[in-house]
CSV table of C-alpha atoms in Angstrom, one decimal:
chain,number,residue,atom,x,y,z
A,1,UNK,CA,70.5,82.8,92.5
A,2,UNK,CA,73.0,84.3,94.7
A,3,UNK,CA,76.1,82.8,96.2
A,4,UNK,CA,76.5,82.4,100.0
A,5,UNK,CA,79.7,83.7,101.3
A,6,UNK,CA,81.1,84.2,104.8
A,7,UNK,CA,83.4,87.1,105.4
A,8,UNK,CA,86.1,86.1,107.9
A,9,UNK,CA,88.5,88.3,109.7
A,10,UNK,CA,90.3,85.7,111.8
A,11,UNK,CA,91.7,82.2,111.1
A,12,UNK,CA,90.1,79.6,113.3
A,13,UNK,CA,91.9,76.3,112.9
A,14,UNK,CA,90.1,73.9,115.2
A,15,UNK,CA,93.4,72.1,115.1
A,16,UNK,CA,92.8,71.0,111.5
A,17,UNK,CA,95.7,72.9,110.0
A,18,UNK,CA,98.4,71.0,108.1
A,19,UNK,CA,101.9,72.1,108.3
A,20,UNK,CA,103.4,72.3,104.8
A,21,UNK,CA,106.8,73.4,105.9
A,22,UNK,CA,108.3,75.4,108.7
A,23,UNK,CA,105.7,78.2,109.4
A,24,UNK,CA,103.5,77.5,106.4
A,25,UNK,CA,100.2,75.9,106.9
A,26,UNK,CA,97.2,74.8,104.9
A,27,UNK,CA,93.6,74.7,106.2
A,28,UNK,CA,90.4,73.6,104.7
A,29,UNK,CA,87.2,75.2,105.8
A,30,UNK,CA,83.6,74.3,104.9
A,31,UNK,CA,81.8,76.6,102.5
A,32,UNK,CA,83.0,79.6,100.6
A,33,UNK,CA,84.7,82.1,102.8
A,34,UNK,CA,86.3,85.4,102.0
A,35,UNK,CA,89.5,86.2,103.9
A,36,UNK,CA,91.6,89.2,103.3
A,37,UNK,CA,94.8,88.3,101.6
A,38,UNK,CA,98.3,89.4,102.6
A,39,UNK,CA,97.0,91.1,105.7
A,40,UNK,CA,97.8,90.1,109.3
A,41,UNK,CA,95.0,88.0,110.8
A,42,UNK,CA,94.6,86.6,114.2
A,43,UNK,CA,95.0,82.8,114.3
A,44,UNK,CA,93.1,80.9,117.0
A,45,UNK,CA,92.4,77.3,117.7
A,46,UNK,CA,88.9,78.0,118.6
A,47,UNK,CA,86.8,81.2,118.1
A,48,UNK,CA,86.9,82.1,121.8
A,49,UNK,CA,90.3,80.6,122.5
A,50,UNK,CA,93.6,82.1,123.0
A,51,UNK,CA,95.6,83.7,120.2
A,52,UNK,CA,98.0,81.3,118.6
A,53,UNK,CA,99.7,84.0,116.6
A,54,UNK,CA,99.3,86.1,113.5
A,55,UNK,CA,98.8,84.6,110.0
A,56,UNK,CA,99.0,86.1,106.5
A,57,UNK,CA,97.2,84.2,103.8
A,58,UNK,CA,99.0,84.0,100.4
A,59,UNK,CA,96.7,81.6,98.6
A,60,UNK,CA,93.0,80.9,98.8
A,61,UNK,CA,91.0,78.4,96.8
A,62,UNK,CA,87.3,77.8,96.4
A,63,UNK,CA,86.0,74.5,95.1
A,64,UNK,CA,83.5,71.8,96.1
A,65,UNK,CA,81.9,74.1,98.6
A,66,UNK,CA,85.2,74.4,100.5
A,67,UNK,CA,87.7,77.1,101.1
A,68,UNK,CA,91.4,76.1,101.2
A,69,UNK,CA,93.8,78.7,102.6
A,70,UNK,CA,97.6,78.7,102.8
A,71,UNK,CA,99.1,81.0,105.3
A,72,UNK,CA,102.3,81.8,107.1
A,73,UNK,CA,102.1,81.8,110.8
A,74,UNK,CA,104.1,84.2,112.8
A,75,UNK,CA,104.1,82.7,116.3
A,76,UNK,CA,103.6,84.8,119.3
A,77,UNK,CA,106.7,84.7,121.5
A,78,UNK,CA,106.2,81.8,123.9
A,79,UNK,CA,108.6,83.6,126.2
A,80,UNK,CA,109.2,81.3,129.1
B,1,UNK,CA,95.3,97.7,105.5
B,2,UNK,CA,92.5,96.6,103.4
B,3,UNK,CA,92.4,94.2,100.5
B,4,UNK,CA,91.4,95.5,97.0
B,5,UNK,CA,89.0,93.2,95.3
B,6,UNK,CA,86.9,93.5,92.2
B,7,UNK,CA,83.4,92.1,92.1
B,8,UNK,CA,82.8,90.6,88.7
B,9,UNK,CA,79.5,89.4,87.2
B,10,UNK,CA,80.7,88.4,83.8
B,11,UNK,CA,83.7,86.4,82.5
B,12,UNK,CA,85.7,88.5,80.0
B,13,UNK,CA,88.3,86.2,78.4
B,14,UNK,CA,90.2,88.5,76.1
B,15,UNK,CA,91.0,85.3,74.3
B,16,UNK,CA,93.3,84.2,77.0
B,17,UNK,CA,91.3,81.2,78.2
B,18,UNK,CA,92.9,77.8,78.1
B,19,UNK,CA,90.8,74.8,77.2
B,20,UNK,CA,91.4,72.0,79.8
B,21,UNK,CA,89.1,69.5,78.2
B,22,UNK,CA,85.9,69.7,76.2
B,23,UNK,CA,83.9,72.6,77.6
B,24,UNK,CA,86.1,73.2,80.6
B,25,UNK,CA,88.3,76.3,80.5
B,26,UNK,CA,90.8,78.0,82.8
B,27,UNK,CA,91.5,81.7,82.8
B,28,UNK,CA,94.0,83.8,84.7
B,29,UNK,CA,93.0,87.4,85.5
B,30,UNK,CA,95.1,90.1,87.1
B,31,UNK,CA,94.3,91.1,90.7
B,32,UNK,CA,91.9,89.5,93.2
B,33,UNK,CA,88.5,89.2,91.8
B,34,UNK,CA,85.3,87.9,93.3
B,35,UNK,CA,83.1,85.9,90.9
B,36,UNK,CA,80.0,84.1,92.0
B,37,UNK,CA,80.5,80.4,92.0
B,38,UNK,CA,78.2,77.8,90.4
B,39,UNK,CA,76.0,80.6,88.9
B,40,UNK,CA,75.5,81.1,85.2
B,41,UNK,CA,77.6,84.1,84.1
B,42,UNK,CA,77.9,85.7,80.7
B,43,UNK,CA,81.1,84.9,78.9
B,44,UNK,CA,82.5,87.4,76.5
B,45,UNK,CA,85.7,87.9,74.6
B,46,UNK,CA,85.7,91.6,75.3
B,47,UNK,CA,83.7,93.6,77.8
B,48,UNK,CA,81.6,95.2,75.0
B,49,UNK,CA,81.8,92.3,72.7
B,50,UNK,CA,79.2,89.6,71.7
B,51,UNK,CA,78.2,86.9,74.1
B,52,UNK,CA,80.2,83.7,73.6
B,53,UNK,CA,78.0,81.7,75.9
B,54,UNK,CA,77.3,81.1,79.5
B,55,UNK,CA,79.8,79.9,82.0
B,56,UNK,CA,79.7,78.4,85.5
B,57,UNK,CA,82.7,78.7,87.7
B,58,UNK,CA,83.5,75.6,89.8
B,59,UNK,CA,86.9,76.6,91.1
B,60,UNK,CA,88.5,79.9,91.9
B,61,UNK,CA,92.0,80.6,93.2
B,62,UNK,CA,93.7,83.7,94.5
B,63,UNK,CA,97.5,83.9,94.6
B,64,UNK,CA,100.4,86.2,93.5
B,65,UNK,CA,97.9,89.0,92.9
B,66,UNK,CA,96.1,86.9,90.3
B,67,UNK,CA,92.7,85.1,90.1
B,68,UNK,CA,92.5,81.8,88.4
B,69,UNK,CA,89.1,80.5,87.5
B,70,UNK,CA,88.0,77.2,86.1
B,71,UNK,CA,84.6,77.2,84.4
B,72,UNK,CA,82.4,75.2,82.1
B,73,UNK,CA,81.2,76.9,79.0
B,74,UNK,CA,77.8,76.3,77.7
B,75,UNK,CA,77.9,77.6,74.2
B,76,UNK,CA,75.1,79.6,72.7
B,77,UNK,CA,74.0,78.6,69.3
B,78,UNK,CA,75.8,75.4,68.2
B,79,UNK,CA,74.5,76.0,64.7
B,80,UNK,CA,73.9,72.8,62.9
C,1,UNK,CA,82.8,85.0,113.9
C,2,UNK,CA,82.3,85.5,110.3
C,3,UNK,CA,79.6,87.5,108.5
C,4,UNK,CA,77.2,85.7,106.2
C,5,UNK,CA,76.8,87.5,102.9
C,6,UNK,CA,75.1,86.6,99.7
C,7,UNK,CA,76.7,87.7,96.4
C,8,UNK,CA,73.9,88.7,94.0
C,9,UNK,CA,74.2,89.4,90.3
C,10,UNK,CA,70.6,90.0,89.6
C,11,UNK,CA,67.8,92.1,91.2
C,12,UNK,CA,64.8,89.8,92.0
C,13,UNK,CA,62.0,92.1,93.2
C,14,UNK,CA,59.2,89.6,94.0
C,15,UNK,CA,57.0,92.6,93.3
C,16,UNK,CA,58.1,94.3,96.5
C,17,UNK,CA,59.9,97.2,94.9
C,18,UNK,CA,58.7,100.7,95.8
C,19,UNK,CA,58.8,103.4,93.2
C,20,UNK,CA,60.4,106.5,94.5
C,21,UNK,CA,60.0,108.6,91.4
C,22,UNK,CA,59.9,107.9,87.7
C,23,UNK,CA,62.3,105.0,87.1
C,24,UNK,CA,63.8,105.0,90.5
C,25,UNK,CA,63.0,102.2,92.8
C,26,UNK,CA,63.8,101.0,96.3
C,27,UNK,CA,63.8,97.4,97.4
C,28,UNK,CA,64.4,95.8,100.8
C,29,UNK,CA,65.9,92.3,100.8
C,30,UNK,CA,66.4,90.0,103.8
C,31,UNK,CA,70.0,89.5,105.0
C,32,UNK,CA,73.2,91.1,103.9
C,33,UNK,CA,73.7,91.0,100.2
C,34,UNK,CA,76.4,92.2,98.0
C,35,UNK,CA,75.3,93.7,94.7
C,36,UNK,CA,77.7,95.3,92.3
C,37,UNK,CA,77.1,99.1,92.2
C,38,UNK,CA,76.7,101.2,89.1
C,39,UNK,CA,76.7,98.1,86.9
C,40,UNK,CA,73.8,97.0,84.7
C,41,UNK,CA,72.0,94.1,86.4
C,42,UNK,CA,69.1,92.0,85.2
C,43,UNK,CA,65.9,92.9,87.0
C,44,UNK,CA,63.3,90.1,87.4
C,45,UNK,CA,60.1,89.7,89.3
C,46,UNK,CA,61.0,86.1,90.1
C,47,UNK,CA,64.3,84.3,89.8
C,48,UNK,CA,63.1,82.2,87.0
C,49,UNK,CA,60.7,84.8,85.6
C,50,UNK,CA,61.0,87.0,82.6
C,51,UNK,CA,63.3,89.9,82.4
C,52,UNK,CA,61.7,93.2,83.5
C,53,UNK,CA,64.6,95.3,82.4
C,54,UNK,CA,68.0,96.4,83.5
C,55,UNK,CA,68.8,98.1,86.7
C,56,UNK,CA,71.7,100.0,88.0
C,57,UNK,CA,72.1,100.3,91.8
C,58,UNK,CA,73.3,103.7,93.1
C,59,UNK,CA,72.8,103.2,96.8
C,60,UNK,CA,73.0,100.2,99.1
C,61,UNK,CA,72.4,100.0,102.8
C,62,UNK,CA,73.0,97.2,105.3
C,63,UNK,CA,71.2,97.3,108.7
C,64,UNK,CA,69.0,95.2,110.9
C,65,UNK,CA,70.0,92.1,108.9
C,66,UNK,CA,68.4,93.7,105.7
C,67,UNK,CA,69.8,95.1,102.5
C,68,UNK,CA,68.1,98.2,101.0
C,69,UNK,CA,69.0,99.0,97.4
C,70,UNK,CA,68.0,102.0,95.3
C,71,UNK,CA,68.2,101.5,91.6
C,72,UNK,CA,67.2,103.0,88.3
C,73,UNK,CA,65.2,100.7,86.1
C,74,UNK,CA,65.8,100.9,82.3
C,75,UNK,CA,62.8,99.1,80.9
C,76,UNK,CA,63.0,96.7,78.1
C,77,UNK,CA,60.2,97.0,75.7
C,78,UNK,CA,59.0,100.6,75.4
C,79,UNK,CA,55.9,99.4,73.8
C,80,UNK,CA,54.8,101.7,71.1
D,1,UNK,CA,82.6,96.0,84.2
D,2,UNK,CA,83.5,95.0,87.7
D,3,UNK,CA,83.1,96.9,90.9
D,4,UNK,CA,86.2,97.8,92.9
D,5,UNK,CA,85.8,97.0,96.5
D,6,UNK,CA,88.1,97.1,99.5
D,7,UNK,CA,87.8,94.5,102.2
D,8,UNK,CA,88.5,96.1,105.6
D,9,UNK,CA,89.1,94.3,108.8
D,10,UNK,CA,89.8,97.4,110.9
D,11,UNK,CA,88.2,100.8,111.4
D,12,UNK,CA,90.7,103.6,110.7
D,13,UNK,CA,89.1,106.9,111.6
D,14,UNK,CA,91.9,109.4,110.9
D,15,UNK,CA,90.0,111.5,113.4
D,16,UNK,CA,87.1,112.0,111.0
D,17,UNK,CA,84.5,110.1,113.0
D,18,UNK,CA,81.3,112.0,114.1
D,19,UNK,CA,79.8,111.2,117.4
D,20,UNK,CA,76.1,110.6,117.0
D,21,UNK,CA,75.4,110.0,120.7
D,22,UNK,CA,77.3,108.5,123.6
D,23,UNK,CA,79.4,105.7,122.1
D,24,UNK,CA,77.8,105.7,118.7
D,25,UNK,CA,79.9,107.1,115.8
D,26,UNK,CA,79.5,107.7,112.1
D,27,UNK,CA,82.4,107.7,109.7
D,28,UNK,CA,82.6,108.3,105.9
D,29,UNK,CA,85.3,106.6,104.0
D,30,UNK,CA,86.2,107.1,100.3
D,31,UNK,CA,85.3,104.3,97.9
D,32,UNK,CA,83.2,101.2,98.4
D,33,UNK,CA,84.5,99.2,101.3
D,34,UNK,CA,83.3,95.9,102.8
D,35,UNK,CA,83.4,95.8,106.6
D,36,UNK,CA,82.1,92.8,108.5
D,37,UNK,CA,78.9,93.7,110.3
D,38,UNK,CA,78.2,93.1,114.0
D,39,UNK,CA,81.7,91.7,114.6
D,40,UNK,CA,84.2,93.3,116.9
D,41,UNK,CA,86.8,95.3,114.9
D,42,UNK,CA,89.8,97.2,116.0
D,43,UNK,CA,89.4,100.9,115.9
D,44,UNK,CA,92.5,103.0,115.3
D,45,UNK,CA,93.1,106.7,114.5
D,46,UNK,CA,95.8,105.7,112.0
D,47,UNK,CA,96.6,102.4,110.4
D,48,UNK,CA,99.8,102.0,112.3
D,49,UNK,CA,98.6,103.9,115.4
D,50,UNK,CA,97.5,102.7,118.8
D,51,UNK,CA,94.3,100.9,119.4
D,52,UNK,CA,91.4,103.3,120.3
D,53,UNK,CA,89.1,100.4,121.2
D,54,UNK,CA,86.8,97.9,119.6
D,55,UNK,CA,83.9,98.8,117.3
D,56,UNK,CA,80.9,97.0,116.0
D,57,UNK,CA,79.3,98.2,112.9
D,58,UNK,CA,75.5,98.1,112.8
D,59,UNK,CA,74.9,100.1,109.6
D,60,UNK,CA,76.8,100.5,106.4
D,61,UNK,CA,75.8,102.5,103.3
D,62,UNK,CA,77.3,102.8,99.9
D,63,UNK,CA,76.6,105.7,97.6
D,64,UNK,CA,78.4,108.4,95.6
D,65,UNK,CA,81.6,106.3,95.7
D,66,UNK,CA,81.7,106.5,99.5
D,67,UNK,CA,81.1,104.2,102.4
D,68,UNK,CA,79.3,105.4,105.5
D,69,UNK,CA,79.5,103.3,108.6
D,70,UNK,CA,77.8,103.6,111.9
D,71,UNK,CA,79.4,101.8,114.8
D,72,UNK,CA,79.4,101.5,118.5
D,73,UNK,CA,82.8,102.0,120.2
D,74,UNK,CA,83.7,100.0,123.2
D,75,UNK,CA,86.5,102.0,124.7
D,76,UNK,CA,89.6,100.4,126.0
D,77,UNK,CA,89.9,100.9,129.7
D,78,UNK,CA,90.4,104.6,130.3
D,79,UNK,CA,92.0,103.8,133.6
D,80,UNK,CA,91.3,106.5,136.1
Protein backbone atom coordinates (compact mmCIF):
# COMPACT_ATOMS: atom_id res chain seq x y z
CA UNK A 1 0.00 0.00 0.00
CA UNK A 2 1.15 3.49 -0.42
CA UNK A 3 2.74 5.13 -3.40
CA UNK A 4 6.27 6.48 -3.15
CA UNK A 5 6.63 9.95 -4.52
CA UNK A 6 9.40 12.51 -4.54
CA UNK A 7 8.57 16.19 -4.21
CA UNK A 8 10.93 18.21 -6.40
CA UNK A 9 11.42 21.95 -6.37
CA UNK A 10 14.16 22.11 -8.97
CA UNK A 11 14.76 20.55 -12.40
CA UNK A 12 18.04 18.63 -12.48
CA UNK A 13 18.74 17.58 -16.04
CA UNK A 14 22.00 15.64 -15.80
CA UNK A 15 22.32 16.61 -19.43
CA UNK A 16 19.54 14.22 -20.43
CA UNK A 17 17.01 16.78 -21.57
CA UNK A 18 15.76 16.61 -25.16
CA UNK A 19 15.09 19.79 -27.02
CA UNK A 20 11.66 19.62 -28.65
CA UNK A 21 11.82 23.03 -30.27
CA UNK A 22 13.43 26.33 -29.45
CA UNK A 23 13.24 26.68 -25.68
CA UNK A 24 11.02 23.68 -25.06
CA UNK A 25 12.56 20.59 -23.54
CA UNK A 26 11.47 17.17 -22.41
CA UNK A 27 13.12 15.24 -19.61
CA UNK A 28 12.54 11.73 -18.27
CA UNK A 29 13.28 11.10 -14.59
CA UNK A 30 13.20 7.82 -12.73
CA UNK A 31 10.34 7.20 -10.33
CA UNK A 32 7.22 9.23 -9.68
CA UNK A 33 8.02 12.83 -8.92
CA UNK A 34 5.87 15.76 -8.08
CA UNK A 35 6.94 19.05 -9.62
CA UNK A 36 4.87 22.21 -9.29
CA UNK A 37 3.32 23.09 -12.63
CA UNK A 38 3.47 26.54 -14.27
CA UNK A 39 5.79 27.86 -11.58
CA UNK A 40 9.34 29.11 -12.19
CA UNK A 41 11.80 26.43 -11.08
CA UNK A 42 15.55 26.47 -11.06
CA UNK A 43 17.08 24.35 -13.82
CA UNK A 44 20.49 22.85 -13.18
CA UNK A 45 22.65 20.27 -14.87
CA UNK A 46 23.63 18.76 -11.54
CA UNK A 47 22.13 19.22 -8.11
CA UNK A 48 25.08 21.20 -6.87
CA UNK A 49 25.93 22.75 -10.21
CA UNK A 50 25.44 26.21 -11.59
CA UNK A 51 22.05 27.52 -12.52
CA UNK A 52 21.24 26.95 -16.21
CA UNK A 53 18.15 29.09 -16.08
CA UNK A 54 14.55 28.99 -15.01
CA UNK A 55 12.01 26.49 -16.27
CA UNK A 56 8.26 26.26 -16.18
CA UNK A 57 6.68 22.86 -16.54
CA UNK A 58 3.54 22.72 -18.66
CA UNK A 59 3.13 18.96 -18.91
CA UNK A 60 3.91 16.09 -16.57
CA UNK A 61 3.34 12.40 -17.11
CA UNK A 62 3.69 9.40 -14.82
CA UNK A 63 4.00 5.90 -16.23
CA UNK A 64 6.21 2.84 -16.03
CA UNK A 65 7.73 4.19 -12.84
CA UNK A 66 9.02 7.25 -14.69
CA UNK A 67 8.15 10.92 -14.74
CA UNK A 68 8.23 12.78 -18.04
CA UNK A 69 8.20 16.55 -17.86
CA UNK A 70 7.95 19.12 -20.62
CA UNK A 71 9.19 22.57 -19.77
CA UNK A 72 10.12 25.89 -21.26
CA UNK A 73 13.56 27.10 -20.38
CA UNK A 74 14.15 30.78 -19.90
CA UNK A 75 17.90 31.08 -20.17
CA UNK A 76 19.91 33.21 -17.89
CA UNK A 77 21.54 35.98 -19.81
CA UNK A 78 24.93 34.72 -20.91
CA UNK A 79 26.10 38.28 -21.07
CA UNK A 80 29.57 38.26 -22.42
CA UNK B 1 3.04 30.99 -6.14
CA UNK B 2 1.91 27.60 -5.11
CA UNK B 3 0.24 24.97 -7.19
CA UNK B 4 -3.28 23.86 -6.33
CA UNK B 5 -3.66 20.12 -6.28
CA UNK B 6 -6.42 17.78 -5.21
CA UNK B 7 -5.55 14.49 -3.57
CA UNK B 8 -7.97 11.82 -4.75
CA UNK B 9 -8.44 8.36 -3.32
CA UNK B 10 -11.27 7.28 -5.57
CA UNK B 11 -12.02 7.45 -9.29
CA UNK B 12 -15.31 9.23 -9.94
CA UNK B 13 -16.16 8.88 -13.61
CA UNK B 14 -19.43 10.79 -13.96
CA UNK B 15 -19.89 8.55 -16.98
CA UNK B 16 -17.18 10.39 -18.91
CA UNK B 17 -14.69 7.55 -19.11
CA UNK B 18 -13.58 6.38 -22.54
CA UNK B 19 -12.96 2.71 -23.11
CA UNK B 20 -9.61 2.22 -24.82
CA UNK B 21 -9.78 -1.54 -25.04
CA UNK B 22 -11.34 -4.27 -22.97
CA UNK B 23 -10.99 -3.19 -19.35
CA UNK B 24 -8.77 -0.21 -19.99
CA UNK B 25 -10.27 3.24 -19.68
CA UNK B 26 -9.16 6.83 -19.97
CA UNK B 27 -10.72 9.67 -18.02
CA UNK B 28 -10.10 13.42 -18.11
CA UNK B 29 -10.69 15.38 -14.91
CA UNK B 30 -10.57 19.12 -14.42
CA UNK B 31 -7.61 20.57 -12.52
CA UNK B 32 -4.47 18.90 -11.31
CA UNK B 33 -5.21 15.85 -9.22
CA UNK B 34 -2.99 13.42 -7.43
CA UNK B 35 -4.11 9.80 -7.59
CA UNK B 36 -2.01 6.98 -6.18
CA UNK B 37 -0.57 4.90 -9.01
CA UNK B 38 -0.77 1.10 -9.25
CA UNK B 39 -2.96 0.90 -6.17
CA UNK B 40 -6.53 -0.47 -6.12
CA UNK B 41 -8.95 2.46 -5.99
CA UNK B 42 -12.72 2.47 -5.81
CA UNK B 43 -14.37 3.42 -9.10
CA UNK B 44 -17.76 5.09 -8.92
CA UNK B 45 -20.00 6.88 -11.36
CA UNK B 46 -20.85 9.51 -8.79
CA UNK B 47 -19.20 10.36 -5.52
CA UNK B 48 -22.09 9.03 -3.50
CA UNK B 49 -23.06 6.35 -5.98
CA UNK B 50 -22.61 2.60 -6.00
CA UNK B 51 -19.25 1.01 -6.52
CA UNK B 52 -18.60 0.15 -10.17
CA UNK B 53 -15.48 -1.82 -9.39
CA UNK B 54 -11.84 -1.36 -8.58
CA UNK B 55 -9.38 0.47 -10.77
CA UNK B 56 -5.63 0.67 -10.92
CA UNK B 57 -4.09 3.69 -12.60
CA UNK B 58 -1.04 3.01 -14.74
CA UNK B 59 -0.67 6.40 -16.39
CA UNK B 60 -1.38 9.94 -15.26
CA UNK B 61 -0.86 13.16 -17.18
CA UNK B 62 -1.14 16.79 -16.14
CA UNK B 63 -1.53 19.51 -18.73
CA UNK B 64 -3.76 22.45 -19.60
CA UNK B 65 -5.13 22.41 -16.08
CA UNK B 66 -6.46 18.89 -16.61
CA UNK B 67 -5.58 15.45 -15.32
CA UNK B 68 -5.78 12.50 -17.68
CA UNK B 69 -5.71 9.06 -16.11
CA UNK B 70 -5.56 5.64 -17.72
CA UNK B 71 -6.73 2.78 -15.59
CA UNK B 72 -7.69 -0.85 -15.69
CA UNK B 73 -11.10 -1.60 -14.28
CA UNK B 74 -11.64 -4.83 -12.43
CA UNK B 75 -15.39 -5.19 -12.38
CA UNK B 76 -17.20 -6.28 -9.31
CA UNK B 77 -19.83 -8.91 -9.80
CA UNK B 78 -19.72 -10.19 -13.37
CA UNK B 79 -22.97 -11.94 -12.66
CA UNK B 80 -23.29 -15.08 -14.70
CA UNK C 1 17.21 17.46 -3.48
CA UNK C 2 13.77 16.14 -3.48
CA UNK C 3 11.69 15.06 -0.55
CA UNK C 4 10.56 11.44 -0.40
CA UNK C 5 6.90 11.10 0.43
CA UNK C 6 4.48 8.21 0.49
CA UNK C 7 0.90 8.76 -0.57
CA UNK C 8 -1.38 6.66 1.64
CA UNK C 9 -5.04 5.95 1.09
CA UNK C 10 -5.54 3.66 4.07
CA UNK C 11 -4.57 3.73 7.76
CA UNK C 12 -2.59 0.63 8.68
CA UNK C 13 -2.12 0.58 12.44
CA UNK C 14 -0.06 -2.57 13.07
CA UNK C 15 -1.61 -2.34 16.50
CA UNK C 16 0.49 0.70 17.38
CA UNK C 17 -2.33 3.22 17.65
CA UNK C 18 -2.79 5.03 20.96
CA UNK C 19 -6.28 5.79 22.15
CA UNK C 20 -6.51 9.43 23.18
CA UNK C 21 -10.12 9.35 24.25
CA UNK C 22 -13.17 7.42 23.18
CA UNK C 23 -12.89 6.97 19.42
CA UNK C 24 -9.93 9.26 18.93
CA UNK C 25 -6.57 7.68 18.19
CA UNK C 26 -3.04 8.79 17.48
CA UNK C 27 -0.61 6.83 15.33
CA UNK C 28 3.05 7.40 14.50
CA UNK C 29 4.32 6.12 11.16
CA UNK C 30 7.86 6.10 9.86
CA UNK C 31 8.78 8.57 7.13
CA UNK C 32 6.79 11.40 5.65
CA UNK C 33 3.40 10.27 4.47
CA UNK C 34 0.58 12.09 2.81
CA UNK C 35 -2.89 11.07 3.97
CA UNK C 36 -6.01 12.86 2.79
CA UNK C 37 -7.48 14.89 5.64
CA UNK C 38 -11.15 14.78 6.70
CA UNK C 39 -11.93 11.99 4.25
CA UNK C 40 -13.15 8.51 5.25
CA UNK C 41 -10.23 6.08 5.01
CA UNK C 42 -10.14 2.35 5.64
CA UNK C 43 -8.47 1.44 8.91
CA UNK C 44 -6.76 -1.94 9.09
CA UNK C 45 -4.43 -3.62 11.52
CA UNK C 46 -2.37 -5.02 8.67
CA UNK C 47 -2.29 -4.12 5.02
CA UNK C 48 -3.92 -7.36 3.99
CA UNK C 49 -5.97 -7.76 7.16
CA UNK C 50 -9.64 -7.26 7.88
CA UNK C 51 -11.20 -3.85 8.00
CA UNK C 52 -11.28 -2.43 11.54
CA UNK C 53 -13.48 0.47 10.54
CA UNK C 54 -13.33 3.85 8.91
CA UNK C 55 -11.16 6.68 10.10
CA UNK C 56 -11.07 10.38 9.42
CA UNK C 57 -7.82 12.22 10.05
CA UNK C 58 -8.15 15.66 11.59
CA UNK C 59 -4.50 16.34 12.36
CA UNK C 60 -1.24 15.36 10.67
CA UNK C 61 2.29 16.25 11.71
CA UNK C 62 5.63 15.71 10.02
CA UNK C 63 8.85 15.84 12.00
CA UNK C 64 11.98 13.81 12.66
CA UNK C 65 11.23 11.71 9.61
CA UNK C 66 7.96 10.57 11.15
CA UNK C 67 4.31 11.20 10.47
CA UNK C 68 1.91 11.54 13.38
CA UNK C 69 -1.77 11.31 12.58
CA UNK C 70 -4.78 11.84 14.82
CA UNK C 71 -8.00 10.28 13.65
CA UNK C 72 -11.48 9.39 14.73
CA UNK C 73 -12.41 5.77 14.26
CA UNK C 74 -15.93 4.86 13.29
CA UNK C 75 -16.15 1.19 14.08
CA UNK C 76 -17.77 -1.24 11.76
CA UNK C 77 -19.79 -3.86 13.55
CA UNK C 78 -21.33 -2.39 16.68
CA UNK C 79 -21.98 -5.87 17.91
CA UNK C 80 -25.25 -6.11 19.73
CA UNK D 1 -14.16 13.59 -1.88
CA UNK D 2 -10.72 14.79 -2.64
CA UNK D 3 -8.53 16.93 -0.47
CA UNK D 4 -7.42 20.32 -1.73
CA UNK D 5 -3.74 20.91 -1.25
CA UNK D 6 -1.34 23.61 -2.37
CA UNK D 7 2.21 22.68 -3.30
CA UNK D 8 4.55 25.42 -2.13
CA UNK D 9 8.18 25.87 -3.05
CA UNK D 10 8.79 29.08 -1.18
CA UNK D 11 7.98 30.42 2.31
CA UNK D 12 6.01 33.65 2.09
CA UNK D 13 5.70 35.10 5.57
CA UNK D 14 3.65 38.27 5.07
CA UNK D 15 5.35 39.33 8.27
CA UNK D 16 3.31 36.84 10.30
CA UNK D 17 6.14 34.59 11.38
CA UNK D 18 6.77 34.13 15.10
CA UNK D 19 10.31 33.84 16.34
CA UNK D 20 10.59 30.84 18.64
CA UNK D 21 14.26 31.27 19.45
CA UNK D 22 17.26 32.64 17.61
CA UNK D 23 16.81 31.65 13.98
CA UNK D 24 13.83 29.39 14.49
CA UNK D 25 10.44 30.61 13.38
CA UNK D 26 6.89 29.35 13.27
CA UNK D 27 4.37 30.38 10.66
CA UNK D 28 0.68 29.58 10.25
CA UNK D 29 -0.74 29.53 6.73
CA UNK D 30 -4.32 29.09 5.67
CA UNK D 31 -5.36 25.79 4.12
CA UNK D 32 -3.40 22.59 3.70
CA UNK D 33 -0.07 23.18 2.05
CA UNK D 34 2.70 20.85 1.06
CA UNK D 35 6.20 22.20 1.61
CA UNK D 36 9.29 20.06 1.05
CA UNK D 37 10.90 19.23 4.38
CA UNK D 38 14.59 19.69 5.16
CA UNK D 39 15.25 21.37 1.83
CA UNK D 40 16.48 24.96 1.41
CA UNK D 41 13.54 27.15 0.41
CA UNK D 42 13.46 30.83 -0.40
CA UNK D 43 11.91 32.93 2.36
CA UNK D 44 10.20 36.15 1.33
CA UNK D 45 7.94 38.63 3.05
CA UNK D 46 5.75 38.90 -0.01
CA UNK D 47 5.52 36.70 -3.06
CA UNK D 48 7.08 39.30 -5.29
CA UNK D 49 9.27 40.81 -2.58
CA UNK D 50 12.97 40.60 -1.91
CA UNK D 51 14.58 37.47 -0.60
CA UNK D 52 14.81 37.46 3.22
CA UNK D 53 16.98 34.38 3.28
CA UNK D 54 16.78 30.64 3.05
CA UNK D 55 14.69 28.48 5.30
CA UNK D 56 14.59 24.77 6.06
CA UNK D 57 11.39 23.35 7.46
CA UNK D 58 11.80 20.72 10.16
CA UNK D 59 8.18 20.44 11.29
CA UNK D 60 4.86 20.74 9.51
CA UNK D 61 1.39 20.33 10.94
CA UNK D 62 -2.03 20.23 9.32
CA UNK D 63 -5.16 20.87 11.33
CA UNK D 64 -8.29 23.01 11.32
CA UNK D 65 -7.69 23.81 7.67
CA UNK D 66 -4.34 25.43 8.53
CA UNK D 67 -0.71 24.56 7.98
CA UNK D 68 1.79 25.31 10.71
CA UNK D 69 5.44 25.19 9.73
CA UNK D 70 8.54 25.51 11.88
CA UNK D 71 11.69 26.49 10.07
CA UNK D 72 15.21 27.67 10.60
CA UNK D 73 16.11 30.84 8.76
CA UNK D 74 19.58 31.23 7.38
CA UNK D 75 19.80 34.95 6.81
CA UNK D 76 21.30 36.47 3.76
CA UNK D 77 24.43 38.36 4.57
CA UNK D 78 23.42 41.29 6.77
CA UNK D 79 26.55 43.08 5.72
CA UNK D 80 27.85 45.29 8.43
